[in-house]
Amino acid sequence: MIESPALTRDAKLLPDTGEPGFGVYVHWPFCAAKCPYCDFNSHVRHQPVDQKRYVAAFLKEIVNARLMSGPKTVTSIFLGGGTPSLMKPETVDAIMNGISRHWHVPDGIEITMEANPSSVEAERFRGYRAAGVNRVSLGVQALNDRDLKFLGRLHDVADALKAIRLARDIFPRMSFDLIYARPNQTVEEWERELKEAISYAVDHLSLYQLTIEEGTPFYGLQKAGKLIVPDGNQSAALYEATQEITEREGLPAYEVSNHARPGAESRHNLTYWRYGDYAGIGPGAHGRLTRGAEKIATATERKPEAWLDLVERDGHGIIDEERLGFEQQSDELLLMGLRLKEGVDLARWQQLSGRDPDPKREHFLLEHGFIERIGNSRLRCTPAGMLILDSVVADLAC
Ligand SMILES: C[S@@+](CC[C@H](N)C(=O)[O-])C[C@H]1O[C@@H](n2cnc3c(N)ncnc32)[C@H](O)[C@@H]1O
Ligand code: SF4
């Protein structure tokens, strides 16, 4: 059995300090099949992937990210994809050891791994657990076989339930994802499915509305009139039913699409939404690293093999590095923070933007019930504002 001495001590999850924190994101860019709605950086390879070569490259990028970030205490690690549960436990173990060699990794931080129900095996799950993973996020997507087939998934409901059971047995924390607002989905059908999902959930659920992304097979079908998604009114009704049911069942939204029992929020995602720093490791990973007054936005090469070549040659796969000035940072802070129920810290926003929110615009949004103040120090979207989040952000940012 693999042992990561730095990461297997089974400390209780550290409390959320409310601070943005510092996260490490590692991207595994491979999937067993490409889902027709997905535009994530995920690729199918018919030859076995040389995981040792990827590990060596991940370790090089960790060294480079550490050089950029300086010494830091890590508050969360997230292995995302793609399908990270296609990684061997040894691969995960080596990545964890690399991270803990270069940054301070306290006991009890959240270490999440995304997993697909079709690639879940008990032995591998135990191996990930031994490597330090303490939270799994499963891509369940639907709880009926017809819709799983429509979504191009390789698993059926039975596989999903087996994976949920296994994850609950092995990991202290787990979440799963569902995609709703599917073609012809009625509010009643969704309500039934959501209640069933809640009965399997531990303390966290991610509930995403199906988005038709440009360049995906679903996009082509929609253009050809062969795929019709719920219209604005139906989507809003599905969204409202989602909020109502999850709230009633004790898993309220803490972000647009994320629901948790209080205290069980994803720490890693909170770091993004609270506009903290994070290192992005692996093909197509993004990072935000503060250097003095600037935040550096990094993006790596997306194509796995080209990323490998770059890292082996240069020690990192970064192809885009942008220095974000105060104005850009304040816009990003707003964009991310207004997704959260806790809203944004106004003093932080004022410090970055060098101004107060435009009084006329703020008044208009307040009057129409799209935003609200929490005391004097925070601003957030109301449920009505969440439905038109992009316009609210655009209005306040300019
Ligand atoms: C990057 S995927 C990783 C999870 C894992 N690969 C899986 O699919 O099981 C993260 C989640 O994004 C969601 N997602 C991806 N594309 C989406 C889309 N076009 N519309 C809505 N949700 C989407 C799915 O719920 C998925 O589980
Ligand atoms: S398994 Fe997940 S990451 Fe891979 S194609 Fe499907 S949705 Fe995208």
PDB file of C-alpha atoms and ligand atoms in Angstrom, residues 25 27 30-31 35-42 80-85 114-117 137-141 153 155 176-180 206-213 216 218, ligand 1:
ATOM      1  CA  TYR A  25      -4.918  22.755  -8.938  1.00  0.00           C
ATOM      2  CA  HIS A  27      -5.183  18.946 -14.266  1.00  0.00           C
ATOM      3  CA  PHE A  30      -7.630  12.452 -20.287  1.00  0.00           C
ATOM      4  CA  CYS A  31     -11.037  10.772 -20.397  1.00  0.00           C
ATOM      5  CA  CYS A  35     -19.027  13.667 -23.604  1.00  0.00           C
ATOM      6  CA  PRO A  36     -20.932  15.546 -26.324  1.00  0.00           C
ATOM      7  CA  TYR A  37     -21.623  18.606 -24.145  1.00  0.00           C
ATOM      8  CA  CYS A  38     -18.139  19.025 -22.685  1.00  0.00           C
ATOM      9  CA  ASP A  39     -15.622  21.699 -23.662  1.00  0.00           C
ATOM     10  CA  PHE A  40     -13.204  21.080 -20.800  1.00  0.00           C
ATOM     11  CA  ASN A  41      -9.608  20.328 -21.725  1.00  0.00           C
ATOM     12  CA  SER A  42     -10.100  16.581 -21.946  1.00  0.00           C
ATOM     13  CA  GLY A  80      -9.428  17.939 -11.710  1.00  0.00           C
ATOM     14  CA  GLY A  81      -9.916  16.984 -15.306  1.00  0.00           C
ATOM     15  CA  GLY A  82     -10.628  15.328 -17.525  1.00  0.00           C
ATOM     16  CA  THR A  83     -10.915  12.192 -15.462  1.00  0.00           C
ATOM     17  CA  PRO A  84      -8.330  12.142 -12.659  1.00  0.00           C
ATOM     18  CA  SER A  85      -9.672   8.771 -11.510  1.00  0.00           C
ATOM     19  CA  GLU A 114     -12.796  14.344  -9.451  1.00  0.00           C
ATOM     20  CA  ALA A 115     -13.892  10.847 -10.416  1.00  0.00           C
ATOM     21  CA  ASN A 116     -16.144   9.318 -13.052  1.00  0.00           C
ATOM     22  CA  PRO A 117     -18.464   6.525 -11.905  1.00  0.00           C
ATOM     23  CA  SER A 137     -16.325  14.736  -6.423  1.00  0.00           C
ATOM     24  CA  LEU A 138     -18.207  12.251  -8.616  1.00  0.00           C
ATOM     25  CA  GLY A 139     -19.615  13.084 -12.042  1.00  0.00           C
ATOM     26  CA  VAL A 140     -22.992  11.373 -11.663  1.00  0.00           C
ATOM     27  CA  GLN A 141     -24.840  13.838 -13.993  1.00  0.00           C
ATOM     28  CA  ARG A 153     -21.974   8.850 -20.302  1.00  0.00           C
ATOM     29  CA  HIS A 155     -22.003   4.668 -16.702  1.00  0.00           C
ATOM     30  CA  PHE A 176     -21.446  14.616  -6.740  1.00  0.00           C
ATOM     31  CA  ASP A 177     -22.445  16.576  -9.833  1.00  0.00           C
ATOM     32  CA  LEU A 178     -25.743  16.552 -11.668  1.00  0.00           C
ATOM     33  CA  ILE A 179     -26.603  18.324 -14.904  1.00  0.00           C
ATOM     34  CA  TYR A 180     -30.172  19.582 -15.201  1.00  0.00           C
ATOM     35  CA  SER A 206     -22.919  20.552  -7.563  1.00  0.00           C
ATOM     36  CA  LEU A 207     -25.994  21.161  -9.714  1.00  0.00           C
ATOM     37  CA  TYR A 208     -25.224  22.599 -13.147  1.00  0.00           C
ATOM     38  CA  GLN A 209     -27.652  23.736 -15.808  1.00  0.00           C
ATOM     39  CA  LEU A 210     -26.785  22.130 -19.142  1.00  0.00           C
ATOM     40  CA  THR A 211     -24.830  24.706 -21.143  1.00  0.00           C
ATOM     41  CA  ILE A 212     -24.444  24.279 -24.872  1.00  0.00           C
ATOM     42  CA  GLU A 213     -20.799  25.103 -25.504  1.00  0.00           C
ATOM     43  CA  THR A 216     -19.222  20.597 -29.017  1.00  0.00           C
ATOM     44  CA  PHE A 218     -24.397  19.334 -28.780  1.00  0.00           C
TER      45      PHE A 218
HETATM   46  C1  LIG B   1     -14.648  18.758 -15.750  1.00  0.00           C
HETATM   47  S1  LIG B   1     -16.019  17.850 -15.345  1.00  0.00           S
HETATM   48  C2  LIG B   1     -15.106  16.661 -14.427  1.00  0.00           C
HETATM   49  C3  LIG B   1     -15.874  15.509 -13.891  1.00  0.00           C
HETATM   50  C4  LIG B   1     -15.741  14.210 -14.589  1.00  0.00           C
HETATM   51  N1  LIG B   1     -14.876  14.241 -15.697  1.00  0.00           N
HETATM   52  C5  LIG B   1     -17.088  13.743 -15.068  1.00  0.00           C
HETATM   53  O1  LIG B   1     -17.540  14.267 -16.077  1.00  0.00           O
HETATM   54  O2  LIG B   1     -17.631  12.851 -14.447  1.00  0.00           O
HETATM   55  C6  LIG B   1     -16.849  18.757 -14.088  1.00  0.00           C
HETATM   56  C7  LIG B   1     -18.331  18.842 -14.203  1.00  0.00           C
HETATM   57  O3  LIG B   1     -18.724  19.870 -15.063  1.00  0.00           O
HETATM   58  C8  LIG B   1     -20.047  19.640 -15.468  1.00  0.00           C
HETATM   59  N2  LIG B   1     -20.170  20.016 -16.881  1.00  0.00           N
HETATM   60  C9  LIG B   1     -19.259  19.826 -17.852  1.00  0.00           C
HETATM   61  N3  LIG B   1     -19.718  20.346 -19.017  1.00  0.00           N
HETATM   62  C10 LIG B   1     -20.941  20.877 -18.777  1.00  0.00           C
HETATM   63  C11 LIG B   1     -21.927  21.549 -19.572  1.00  0.00           C
HETATM   64  N4  LIG B   1     -21.733  21.776 -20.867  1.00  0.00           N
HETATM   65  N5  LIG B   1     -23.069  21.953 -18.968  1.00  0.00           N
HETATM   66  C12 LIG B   1     -23.265  21.738 -17.641  1.00  0.00           C
HETATM   67  N6  LIG B   1     -22.379  21.095 -16.859  1.00  0.00           N
HETATM   68  C13 LIG B   1     -21.226  20.672 -17.415  1.00  0.00           C
HETATM   69  C14 LIG B   1     -20.359  18.187 -15.215  1.00  0.00           C
HETATM   70  O4  LIG B   1     -21.332  18.068 -14.216  1.00  0.00           O
HETATM   71  C15 LIG B   1     -19.029  17.643 -14.728  1.00  0.00           C
HETATM   72  O5  LIG B   1     -19.196  16.658 -13.738  1.00  0.00           O
END
